[in-house]
Structures are given as structure tokens and as C-alpha cells.
PDB file of C-alpha atoms and ligand atoms in Angstrom:
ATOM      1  CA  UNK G   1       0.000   0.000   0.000  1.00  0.00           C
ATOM      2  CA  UNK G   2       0.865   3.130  -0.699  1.00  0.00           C
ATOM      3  CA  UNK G   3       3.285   5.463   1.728  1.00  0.00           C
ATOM      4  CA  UNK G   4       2.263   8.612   3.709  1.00  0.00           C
ATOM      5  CA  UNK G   5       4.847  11.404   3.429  1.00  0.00           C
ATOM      6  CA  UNK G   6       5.317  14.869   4.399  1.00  0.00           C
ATOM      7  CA  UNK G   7       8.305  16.418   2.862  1.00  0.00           C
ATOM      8  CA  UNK G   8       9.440  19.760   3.326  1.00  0.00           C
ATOM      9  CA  UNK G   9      10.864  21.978   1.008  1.00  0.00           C
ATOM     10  CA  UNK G  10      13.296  24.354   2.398  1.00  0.00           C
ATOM     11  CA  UNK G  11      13.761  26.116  -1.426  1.00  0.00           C
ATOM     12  CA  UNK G  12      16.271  28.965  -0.980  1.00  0.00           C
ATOM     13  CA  UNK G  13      16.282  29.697   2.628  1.00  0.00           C
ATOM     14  CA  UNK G  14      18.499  29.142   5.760  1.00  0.00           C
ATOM     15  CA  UNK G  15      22.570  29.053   5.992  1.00  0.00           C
ATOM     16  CA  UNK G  16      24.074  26.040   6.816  1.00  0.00           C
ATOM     17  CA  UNK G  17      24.197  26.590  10.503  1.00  0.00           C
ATOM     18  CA  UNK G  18      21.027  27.439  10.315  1.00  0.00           C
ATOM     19  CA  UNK G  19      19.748  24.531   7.807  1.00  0.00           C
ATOM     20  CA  UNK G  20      22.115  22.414  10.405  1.00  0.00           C
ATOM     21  CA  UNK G  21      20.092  23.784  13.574  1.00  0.00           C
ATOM     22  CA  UNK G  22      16.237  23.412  12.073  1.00  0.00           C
ATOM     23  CA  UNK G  23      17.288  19.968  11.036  1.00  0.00           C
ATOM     24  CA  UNK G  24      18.406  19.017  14.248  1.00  0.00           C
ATOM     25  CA  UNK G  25      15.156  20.667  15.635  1.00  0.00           C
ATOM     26  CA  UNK G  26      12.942  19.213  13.279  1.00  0.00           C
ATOM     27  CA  UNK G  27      14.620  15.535  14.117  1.00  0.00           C
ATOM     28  CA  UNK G  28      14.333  15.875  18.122  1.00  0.00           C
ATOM     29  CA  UNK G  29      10.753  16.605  17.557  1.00  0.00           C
ATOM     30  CA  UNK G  30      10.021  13.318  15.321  1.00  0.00           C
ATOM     31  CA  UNK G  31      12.147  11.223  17.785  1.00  0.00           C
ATOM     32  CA  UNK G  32      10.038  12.608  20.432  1.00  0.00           C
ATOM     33  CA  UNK G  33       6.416  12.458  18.884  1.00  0.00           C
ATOM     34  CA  UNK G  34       3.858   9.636  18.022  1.00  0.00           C
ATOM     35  CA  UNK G  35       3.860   9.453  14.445  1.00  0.00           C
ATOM     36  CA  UNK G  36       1.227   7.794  12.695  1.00  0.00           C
ATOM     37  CA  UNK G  37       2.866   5.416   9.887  1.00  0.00           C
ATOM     38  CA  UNK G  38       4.655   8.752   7.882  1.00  0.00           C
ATOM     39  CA  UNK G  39       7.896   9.160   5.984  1.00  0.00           C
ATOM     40  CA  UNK G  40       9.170  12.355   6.782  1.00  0.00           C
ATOM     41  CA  UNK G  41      11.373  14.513   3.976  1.00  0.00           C
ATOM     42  CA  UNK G  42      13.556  17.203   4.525  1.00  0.00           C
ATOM     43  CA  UNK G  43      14.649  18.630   0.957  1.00  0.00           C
ATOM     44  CA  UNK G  44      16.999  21.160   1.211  1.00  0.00           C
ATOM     45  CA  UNK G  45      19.730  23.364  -0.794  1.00  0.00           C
ATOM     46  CA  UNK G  46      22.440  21.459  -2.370  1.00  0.00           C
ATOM     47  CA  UNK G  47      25.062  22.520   0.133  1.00  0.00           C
ATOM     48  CA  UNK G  48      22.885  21.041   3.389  1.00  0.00           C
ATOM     49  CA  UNK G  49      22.787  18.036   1.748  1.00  0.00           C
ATOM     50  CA  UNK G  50      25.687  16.228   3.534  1.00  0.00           C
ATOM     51  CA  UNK G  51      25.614  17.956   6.820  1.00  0.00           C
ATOM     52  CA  UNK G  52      21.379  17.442   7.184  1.00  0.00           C
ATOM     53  CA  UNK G  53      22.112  13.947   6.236  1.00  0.00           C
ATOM     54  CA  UNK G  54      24.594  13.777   8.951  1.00  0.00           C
ATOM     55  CA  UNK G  55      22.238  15.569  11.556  1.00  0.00           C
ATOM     56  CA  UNK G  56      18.899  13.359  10.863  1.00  0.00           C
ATOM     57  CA  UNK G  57      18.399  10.139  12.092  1.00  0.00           C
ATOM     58  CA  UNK G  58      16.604   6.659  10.404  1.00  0.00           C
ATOM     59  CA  UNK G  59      13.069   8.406  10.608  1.00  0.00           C
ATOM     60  CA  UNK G  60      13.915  11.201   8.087  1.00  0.00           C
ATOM     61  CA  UNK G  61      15.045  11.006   4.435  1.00  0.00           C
ATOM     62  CA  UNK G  62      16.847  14.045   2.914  1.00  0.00           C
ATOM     63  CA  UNK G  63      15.787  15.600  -0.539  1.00  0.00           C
ATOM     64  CA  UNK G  64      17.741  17.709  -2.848  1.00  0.00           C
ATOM     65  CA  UNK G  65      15.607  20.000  -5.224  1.00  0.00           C
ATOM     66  CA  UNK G  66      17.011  19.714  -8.207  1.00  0.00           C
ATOM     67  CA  UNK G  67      19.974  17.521 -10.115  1.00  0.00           C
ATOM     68  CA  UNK G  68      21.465  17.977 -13.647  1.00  0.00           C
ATOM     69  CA  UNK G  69      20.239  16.980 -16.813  1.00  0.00           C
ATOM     70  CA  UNK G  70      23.698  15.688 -17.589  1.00  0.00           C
ATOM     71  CA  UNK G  71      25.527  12.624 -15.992  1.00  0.00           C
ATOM     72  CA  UNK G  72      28.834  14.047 -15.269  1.00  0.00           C
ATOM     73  CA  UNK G  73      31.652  16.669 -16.844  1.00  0.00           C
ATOM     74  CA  UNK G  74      31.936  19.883 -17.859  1.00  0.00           C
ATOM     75  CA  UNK G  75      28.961  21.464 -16.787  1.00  0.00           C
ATOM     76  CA  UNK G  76      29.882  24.373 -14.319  1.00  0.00           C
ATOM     77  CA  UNK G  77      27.796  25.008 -11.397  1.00  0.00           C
ATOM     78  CA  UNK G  78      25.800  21.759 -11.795  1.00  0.00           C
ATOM     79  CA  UNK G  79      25.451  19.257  -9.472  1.00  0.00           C
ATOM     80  CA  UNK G  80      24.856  15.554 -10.576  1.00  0.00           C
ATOM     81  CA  UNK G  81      22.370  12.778  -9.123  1.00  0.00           C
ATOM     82  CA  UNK G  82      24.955  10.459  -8.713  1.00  0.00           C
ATOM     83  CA  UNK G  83      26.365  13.656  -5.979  1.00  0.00           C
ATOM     84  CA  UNK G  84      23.368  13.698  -4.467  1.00  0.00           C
ATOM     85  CA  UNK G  85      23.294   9.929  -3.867  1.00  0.00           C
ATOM     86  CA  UNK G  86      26.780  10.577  -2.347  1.00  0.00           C
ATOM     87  CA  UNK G  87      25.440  12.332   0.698  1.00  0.00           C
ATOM     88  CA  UNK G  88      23.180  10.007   1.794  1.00  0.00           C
ATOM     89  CA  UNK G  89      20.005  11.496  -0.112  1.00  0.00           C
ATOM     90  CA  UNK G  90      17.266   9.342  -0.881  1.00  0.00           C
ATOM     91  CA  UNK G  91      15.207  11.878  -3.102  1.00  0.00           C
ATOM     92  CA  UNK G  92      14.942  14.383  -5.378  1.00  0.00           C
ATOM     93  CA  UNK G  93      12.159  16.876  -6.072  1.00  0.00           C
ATOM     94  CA  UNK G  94      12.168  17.690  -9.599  1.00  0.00           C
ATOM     95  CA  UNK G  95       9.495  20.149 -11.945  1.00  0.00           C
ATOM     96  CA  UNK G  96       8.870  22.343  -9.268  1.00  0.00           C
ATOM     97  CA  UNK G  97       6.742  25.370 -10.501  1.00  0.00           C
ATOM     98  CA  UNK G  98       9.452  27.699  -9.716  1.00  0.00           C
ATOM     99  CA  UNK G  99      11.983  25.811 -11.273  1.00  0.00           C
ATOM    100  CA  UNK G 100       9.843  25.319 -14.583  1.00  0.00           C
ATOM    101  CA  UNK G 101       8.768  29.141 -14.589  1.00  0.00           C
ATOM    102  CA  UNK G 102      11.922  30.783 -13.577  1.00  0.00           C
ATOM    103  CA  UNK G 103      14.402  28.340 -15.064  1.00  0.00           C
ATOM    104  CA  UNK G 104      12.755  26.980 -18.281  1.00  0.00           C
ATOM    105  CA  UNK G 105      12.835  23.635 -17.360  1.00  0.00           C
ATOM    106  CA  UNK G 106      10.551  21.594 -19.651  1.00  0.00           C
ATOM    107  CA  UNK G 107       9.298  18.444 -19.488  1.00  0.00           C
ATOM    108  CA  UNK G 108      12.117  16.794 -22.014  1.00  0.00           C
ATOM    109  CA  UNK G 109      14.581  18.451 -19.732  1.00  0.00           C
ATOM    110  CA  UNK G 110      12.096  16.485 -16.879  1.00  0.00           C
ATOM    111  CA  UNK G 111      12.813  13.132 -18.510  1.00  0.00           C
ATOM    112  CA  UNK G 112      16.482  13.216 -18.385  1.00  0.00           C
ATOM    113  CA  UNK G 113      16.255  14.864 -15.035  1.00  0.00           C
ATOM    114  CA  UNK G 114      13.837  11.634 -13.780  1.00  0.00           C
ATOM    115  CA  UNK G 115      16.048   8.807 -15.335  1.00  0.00           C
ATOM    116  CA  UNK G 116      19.382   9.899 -14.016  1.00  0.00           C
ATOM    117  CA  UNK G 117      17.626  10.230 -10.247  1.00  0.00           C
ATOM    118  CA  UNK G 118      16.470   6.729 -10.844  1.00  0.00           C
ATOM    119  CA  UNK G 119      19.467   5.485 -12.518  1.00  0.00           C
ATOM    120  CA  UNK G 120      21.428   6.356  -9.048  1.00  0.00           C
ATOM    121  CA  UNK G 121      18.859   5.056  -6.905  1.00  0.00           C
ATOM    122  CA  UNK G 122      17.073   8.038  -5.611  1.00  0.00           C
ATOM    123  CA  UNK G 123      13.399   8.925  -6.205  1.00  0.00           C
ATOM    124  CA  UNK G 124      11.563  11.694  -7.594  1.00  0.00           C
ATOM    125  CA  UNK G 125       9.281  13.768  -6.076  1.00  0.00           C
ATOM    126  CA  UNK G 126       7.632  15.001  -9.327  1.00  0.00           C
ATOM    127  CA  UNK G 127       5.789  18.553  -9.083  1.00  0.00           C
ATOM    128  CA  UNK G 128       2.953  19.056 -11.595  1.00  0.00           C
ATOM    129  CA  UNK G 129       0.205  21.778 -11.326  1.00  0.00           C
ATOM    130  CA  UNK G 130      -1.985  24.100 -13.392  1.00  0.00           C
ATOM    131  CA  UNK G 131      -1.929  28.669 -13.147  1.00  0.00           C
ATOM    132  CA  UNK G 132      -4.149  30.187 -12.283  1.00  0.00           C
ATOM    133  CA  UNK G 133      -5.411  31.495 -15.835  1.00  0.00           C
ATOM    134  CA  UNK G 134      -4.938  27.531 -16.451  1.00  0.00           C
ATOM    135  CA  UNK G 135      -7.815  26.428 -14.170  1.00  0.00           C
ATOM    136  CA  UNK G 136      -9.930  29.682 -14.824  1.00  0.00           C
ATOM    137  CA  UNK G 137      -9.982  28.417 -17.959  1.00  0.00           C
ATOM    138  CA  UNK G 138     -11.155  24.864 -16.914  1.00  0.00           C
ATOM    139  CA  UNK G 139      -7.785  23.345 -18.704  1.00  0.00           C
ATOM    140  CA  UNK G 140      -6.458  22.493 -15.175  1.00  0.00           C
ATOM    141  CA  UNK G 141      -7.215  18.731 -15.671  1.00  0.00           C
ATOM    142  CA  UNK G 142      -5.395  18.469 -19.386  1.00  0.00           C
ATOM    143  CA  UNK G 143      -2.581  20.472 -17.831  1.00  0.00           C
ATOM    144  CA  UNK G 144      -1.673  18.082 -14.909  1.00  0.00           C
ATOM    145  CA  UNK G 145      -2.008  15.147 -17.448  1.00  0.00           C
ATOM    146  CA  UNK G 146       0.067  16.588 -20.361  1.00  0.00           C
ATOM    147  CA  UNK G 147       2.601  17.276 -17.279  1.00  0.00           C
ATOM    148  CA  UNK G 148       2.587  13.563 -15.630  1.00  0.00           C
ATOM    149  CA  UNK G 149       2.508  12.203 -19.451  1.00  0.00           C
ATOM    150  CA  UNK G 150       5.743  14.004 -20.941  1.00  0.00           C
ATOM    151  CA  UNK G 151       7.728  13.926 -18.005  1.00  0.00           C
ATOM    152  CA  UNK G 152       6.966  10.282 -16.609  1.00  0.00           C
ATOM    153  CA  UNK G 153       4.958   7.848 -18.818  1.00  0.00           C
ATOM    154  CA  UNK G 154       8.404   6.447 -20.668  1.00  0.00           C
ATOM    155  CA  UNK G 155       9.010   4.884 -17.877  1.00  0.00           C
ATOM    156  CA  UNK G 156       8.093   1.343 -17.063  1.00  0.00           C
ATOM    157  CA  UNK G 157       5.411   0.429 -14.468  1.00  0.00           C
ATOM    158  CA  UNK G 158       8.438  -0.940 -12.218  1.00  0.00           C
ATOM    159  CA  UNK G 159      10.645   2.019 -12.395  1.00  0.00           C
ATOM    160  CA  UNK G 160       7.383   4.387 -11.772  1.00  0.00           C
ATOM    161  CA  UNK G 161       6.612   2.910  -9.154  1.00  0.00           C
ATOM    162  CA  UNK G 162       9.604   4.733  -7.402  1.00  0.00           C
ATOM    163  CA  UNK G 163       7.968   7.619  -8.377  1.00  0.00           C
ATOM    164  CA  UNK G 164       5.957  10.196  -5.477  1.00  0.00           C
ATOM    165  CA  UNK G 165       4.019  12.912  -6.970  1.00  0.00           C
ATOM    166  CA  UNK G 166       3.105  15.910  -5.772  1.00  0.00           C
ATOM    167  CA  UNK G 167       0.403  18.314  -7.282  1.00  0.00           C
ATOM    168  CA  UNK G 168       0.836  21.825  -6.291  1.00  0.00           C
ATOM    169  CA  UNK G 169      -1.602  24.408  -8.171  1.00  0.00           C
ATOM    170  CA  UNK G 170       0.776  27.098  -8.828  1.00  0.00           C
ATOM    171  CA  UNK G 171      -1.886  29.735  -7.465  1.00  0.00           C
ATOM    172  CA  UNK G 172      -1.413  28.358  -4.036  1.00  0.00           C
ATOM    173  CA  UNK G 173       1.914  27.917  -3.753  1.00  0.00           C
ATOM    174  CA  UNK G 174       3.176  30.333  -0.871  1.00  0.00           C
ATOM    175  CA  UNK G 175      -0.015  32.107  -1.441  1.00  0.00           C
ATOM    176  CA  UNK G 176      -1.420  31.755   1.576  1.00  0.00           C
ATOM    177  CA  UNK G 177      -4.588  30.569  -0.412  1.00  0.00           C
ATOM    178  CA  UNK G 178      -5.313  26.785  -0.376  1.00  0.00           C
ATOM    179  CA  UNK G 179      -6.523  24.427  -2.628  1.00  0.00           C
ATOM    180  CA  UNK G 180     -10.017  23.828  -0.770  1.00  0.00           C
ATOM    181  CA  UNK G 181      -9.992  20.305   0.235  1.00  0.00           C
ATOM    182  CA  UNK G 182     -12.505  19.287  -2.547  1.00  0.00           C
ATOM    183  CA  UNK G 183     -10.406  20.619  -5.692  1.00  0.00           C
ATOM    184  CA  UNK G 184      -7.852  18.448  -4.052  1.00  0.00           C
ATOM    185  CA  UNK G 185      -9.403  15.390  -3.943  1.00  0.00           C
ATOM    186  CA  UNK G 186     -10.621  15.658  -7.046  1.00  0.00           C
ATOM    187  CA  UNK G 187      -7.783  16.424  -8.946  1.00  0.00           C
ATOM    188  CA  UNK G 188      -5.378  13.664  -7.048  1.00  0.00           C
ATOM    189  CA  UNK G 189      -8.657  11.404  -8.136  1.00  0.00           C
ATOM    190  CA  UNK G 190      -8.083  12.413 -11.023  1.00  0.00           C
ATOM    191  CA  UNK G 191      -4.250  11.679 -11.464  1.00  0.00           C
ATOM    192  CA  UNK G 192      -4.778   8.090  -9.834  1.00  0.00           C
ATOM    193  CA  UNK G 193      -7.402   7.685 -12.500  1.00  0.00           C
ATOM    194  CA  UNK G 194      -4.949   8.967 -15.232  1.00  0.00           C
ATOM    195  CA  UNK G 195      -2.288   6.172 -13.567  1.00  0.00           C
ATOM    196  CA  UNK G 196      -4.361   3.338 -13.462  1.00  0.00           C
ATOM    197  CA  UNK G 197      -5.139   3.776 -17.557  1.00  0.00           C
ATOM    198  CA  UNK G 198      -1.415   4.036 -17.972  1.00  0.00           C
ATOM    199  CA  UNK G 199      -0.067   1.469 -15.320  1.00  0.00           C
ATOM    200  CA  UNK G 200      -3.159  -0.116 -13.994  1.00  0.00           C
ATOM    201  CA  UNK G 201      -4.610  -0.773 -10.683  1.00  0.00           C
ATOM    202  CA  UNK G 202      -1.327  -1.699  -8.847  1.00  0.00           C
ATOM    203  CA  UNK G 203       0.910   0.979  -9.480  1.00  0.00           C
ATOM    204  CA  UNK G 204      -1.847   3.429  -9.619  1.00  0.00           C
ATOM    205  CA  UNK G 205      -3.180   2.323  -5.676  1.00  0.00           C
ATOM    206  CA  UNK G 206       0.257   2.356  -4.256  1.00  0.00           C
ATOM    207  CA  UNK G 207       1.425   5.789  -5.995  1.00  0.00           C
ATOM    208  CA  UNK G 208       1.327   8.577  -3.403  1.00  0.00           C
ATOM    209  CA  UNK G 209       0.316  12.141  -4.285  1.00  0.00           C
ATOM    210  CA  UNK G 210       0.897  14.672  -2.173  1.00  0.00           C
ATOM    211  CA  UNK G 211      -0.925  17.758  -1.924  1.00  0.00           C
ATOM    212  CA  UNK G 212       1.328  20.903  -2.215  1.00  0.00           C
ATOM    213  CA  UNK G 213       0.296  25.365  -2.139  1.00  0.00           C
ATOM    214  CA  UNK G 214      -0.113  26.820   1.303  1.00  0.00           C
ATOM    215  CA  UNK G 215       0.040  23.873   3.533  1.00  0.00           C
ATOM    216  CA  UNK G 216      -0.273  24.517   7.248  1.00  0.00           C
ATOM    217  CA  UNK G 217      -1.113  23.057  10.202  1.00  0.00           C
ATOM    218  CA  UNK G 218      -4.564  24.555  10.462  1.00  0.00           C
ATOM    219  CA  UNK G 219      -5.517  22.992   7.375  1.00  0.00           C
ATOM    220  CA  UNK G 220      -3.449  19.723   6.669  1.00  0.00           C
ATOM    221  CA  UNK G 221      -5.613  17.425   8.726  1.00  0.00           C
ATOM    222  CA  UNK G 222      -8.750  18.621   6.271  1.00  0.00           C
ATOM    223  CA  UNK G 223      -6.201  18.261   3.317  1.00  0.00           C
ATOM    224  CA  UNK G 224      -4.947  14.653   4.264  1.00  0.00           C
ATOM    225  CA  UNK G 225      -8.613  13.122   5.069  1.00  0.00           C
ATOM    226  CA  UNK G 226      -9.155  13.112   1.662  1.00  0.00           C
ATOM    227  CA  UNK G 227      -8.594   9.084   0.255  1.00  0.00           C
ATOM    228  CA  UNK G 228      -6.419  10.283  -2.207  1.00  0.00           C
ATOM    229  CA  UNK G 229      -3.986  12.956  -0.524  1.00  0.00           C
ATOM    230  CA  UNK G 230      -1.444  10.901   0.339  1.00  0.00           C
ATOM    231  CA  UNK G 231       0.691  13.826   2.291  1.00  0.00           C
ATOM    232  CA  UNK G 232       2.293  17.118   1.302  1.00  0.00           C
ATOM    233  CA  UNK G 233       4.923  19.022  -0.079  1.00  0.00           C
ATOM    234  CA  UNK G 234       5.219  21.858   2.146  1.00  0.00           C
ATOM    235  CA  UNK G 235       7.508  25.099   1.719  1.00  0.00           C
ATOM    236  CA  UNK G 236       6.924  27.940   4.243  1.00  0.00           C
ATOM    237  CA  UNK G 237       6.068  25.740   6.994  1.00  0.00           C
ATOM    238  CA  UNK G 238       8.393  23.339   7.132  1.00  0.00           C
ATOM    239  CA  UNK G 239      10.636  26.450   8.019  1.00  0.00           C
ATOM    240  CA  UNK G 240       9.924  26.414  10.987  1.00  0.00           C
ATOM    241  CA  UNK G 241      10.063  22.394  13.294  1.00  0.00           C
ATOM    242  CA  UNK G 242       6.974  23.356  15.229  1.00  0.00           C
ATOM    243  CA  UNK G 243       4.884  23.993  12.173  1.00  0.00           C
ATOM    244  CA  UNK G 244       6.388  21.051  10.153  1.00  0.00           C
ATOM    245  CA  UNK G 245       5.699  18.936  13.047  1.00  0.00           C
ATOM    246  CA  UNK G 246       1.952  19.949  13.137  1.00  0.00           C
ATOM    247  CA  UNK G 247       2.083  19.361   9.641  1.00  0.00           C
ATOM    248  CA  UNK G 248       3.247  15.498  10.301  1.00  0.00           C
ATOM    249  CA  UNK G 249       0.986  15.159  12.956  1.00  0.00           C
ATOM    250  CA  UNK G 250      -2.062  15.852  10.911  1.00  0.00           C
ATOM    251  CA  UNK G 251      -2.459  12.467  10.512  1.00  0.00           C
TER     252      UNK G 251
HETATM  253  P1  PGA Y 301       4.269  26.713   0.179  1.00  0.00           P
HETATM  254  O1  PGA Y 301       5.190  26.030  -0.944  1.00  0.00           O
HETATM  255  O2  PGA Y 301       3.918  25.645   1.187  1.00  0.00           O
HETATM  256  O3  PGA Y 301       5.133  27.808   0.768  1.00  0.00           O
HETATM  257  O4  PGA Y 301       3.067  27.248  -0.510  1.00  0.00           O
HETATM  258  C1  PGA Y 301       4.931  24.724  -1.386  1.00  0.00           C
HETATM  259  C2  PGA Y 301       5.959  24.330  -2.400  1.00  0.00           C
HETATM  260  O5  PGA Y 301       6.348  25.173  -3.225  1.00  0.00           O
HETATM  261  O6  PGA Y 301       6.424  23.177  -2.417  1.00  0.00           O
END
């Protein structure tokens, strides 16, 4: 059956100390606490990687958010899956919105992006998601399946099943407005259905989606009661351990 997961996304936030410090934080807590059957991600800047890794213990997995499009070589200022895997990463969240709108990262860059995190062991936490004028102009549903389809359906129902997804509409993401918890549900219904016609059943049941835009504490419990939000991808409050935490705790 599918995993729940909460995964934070730090984006471009925090020194190292500081990454270093909320990390440890953010660990003590999940030590500490009751959790109810979740896998907890951290995913950080590239140079946390090795430190957070260090700082975290068995319950947490470490994310980078982003890798190359390129194996190895000269490529300045790039940094490679097979780098990430060296520090003890177990994911990588790739298509984020912000990297798509602000970096031109396209789906075929998405594909080479997905089969070298694979290829070194590490899975993708795949962002998809509609704009605003996107869902105002009822093409939100043909969006998020154009999206899943051109970045992930070359792969085979074995290696997608490696695969987490998170939907984040871009209109929510740090926001402060929230998908309500019925246009969540039925667009991660909607994905699930768009899996099982590509992978069947199986792999569609024991995907998980999580929901990502504005996800807080006050409202991730409504978010994650829905059958087919299977966690989140949260930015601004996982910035904080006592936030993140009431995040995890949701369920
Ligand atoms: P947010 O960001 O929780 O700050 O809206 C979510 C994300 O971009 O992953």
C-alpha cells in the first residue's frame, strides 16, 4: 500500500548553521512524537545536503531540489544525481513550478532529469500543477495530465513505481490561499485515474500524491482526510520544526 509522506521543502532559505540547527530541531521533535505510519522529507539546498544527512536520524530522508540533466563533466555550477546519492540522499524533487517558470525547465529536460535520479537510486518527487489562468480556464485537468505524461509515462510500471508525486496548483503555492480540500481530492482522483489507464490498478493504488500550495497546520488534517492525498509538499512551513511537526501530525 501506498506510503504517507510529508516532505518539506526548504527552497532557498536558511545558511548552513542554520539549515544544520532546524534539522536538528525538526529531528528531536520526530524522535520525540507519536507518528502515525509517515515518511518524513527534509529537501533542502544542495550545500545542506551532507551535513542534514549527517544531523537526521533513520526516521527522516533528505531531498535535494534539483539535479542535472547531464551525468557528469563539464557542466559548471551543476550538481549531478549520482552527488546527491553521495550524501546520503534518498530523493529528489524535480518540476517544481518555480523551477519550470523561472528556469525553463521543460518536461524533455524532466525526462532526463527523472532517469538519471532513478538510474542512481534516488526517487523523484515530481511537481505538476496548473496557473491560475490555467484552471480559470477549466484546462487544469489536461494540464496536470500533459505534465505527468511528458515527463513520466516512458518509464516502465516498475521504475514508476519509485515515483511520489506531488500536485501543487501554482496559485497556491506560498499564497497563503489553499486548494479547498474538494479541488484536491478531485484532482489527485483524477491523477490516480490517469495512472491506473497508464499502469493499472497496482501501481496506480500504491502511488502517493501529495498535496502541495499553502500547507499549514490549520488545514493539513482537512487536506490529508481526503482518500487520495497521500501527504504534502510543504515550503513555508516546514521552516519552521513546530509547524512542520503539526504538519506530520495531521495524521
Ligand atoms: P508553500 O510552498 O507551502 O510555501 O506554498 C509549497 C511548495 O512550493 O512546495
Amino acid at each position: 500500500m501506498r506510503r504517507k509522506i510529508v516532505a518539506g521543502n526548504w527552497k532557498m532559505n536558511n545558511t548552513l548553521e542554520e539549515g544544520i540547527e532546524l534539522a536538528g530541531q525538526i529531528n528531536d521533535l520526530v524522535e520525540n512524537t507519536e507518528i502515525n505510519d509517515v515518511d518524513v522529507v527534509i529537501g533542502t539546498p544542495f550545500i545542506h545536503l551532507t551535513e542534514v544527512n549527517k544531523v537526521v536520524g533513520e526516521k527522516i530522508g533528505v531531498a535535494a531540489q534539483n539535479c542535472a540533466d547531464e551525468k557528469s563533466g563539464a557542466y559548471t555550477g551543476e550538481i549531478s544525481a549520482s552527488m546527491i546519492k553521495s550524501t546520503g540522499s534518498k530523493y529528489v524533487i524535480l518540476g517544481h513550478s518555480e523551477r519550470r517558470t523561472y528556469y525553463g525547465e521543460t518536461n524533455e529536460i524532466l525526462v532526463k532529469k527523472v532517469n538519471l535520479t532513478l538510474e542512481n537510486g534516488l526517487a523523484p518527487i515530481f511537481c505538476i500543477g496548473e496557473v491560475l489562468e490555467e484552471r480559470q480556464a477549466e484546462k487544469h485537468f489536461e494540464v496536470v495530465k500533459s505534465q505527468i505524461a511528458e515527463g513520466l509515462f516512458h518509464l516502465s510500471a516498475e521504475e514508476f513505481g519509485k515515483v511520489v508525486l506531488a500536485y501543487e496548483p501554482v496559485w497556491a503555492i506560498g499564497t497563503g490561499v489553499t486548494a479547498s480540500s474538494d479541488q484536491a481530492q478531485e484532482m489527485h482522483a483524477f491523477i490516480r485515474k490517469t495512472l491506473v489507464e497508464q499502469y493499472g490498478e497496482e501501481v496506480a493504488n500504491n502511488t502517493s500524491i501529495l498535496y502541495g500550495g499553502s500547507c499549514k497546520p490549520s488545514n493539513a488534517k482537512e487536506l490529508f482526510e481526503n482518500a487520495d492525498v497521500d501527504g504534502g509538499l510543504i515550503g513555508g512551513a516546514s521552516l519552521k520544526a513546530e509547524d512542520f511537526m503539526g504538519i506530520i501530525t495531521a495524521f
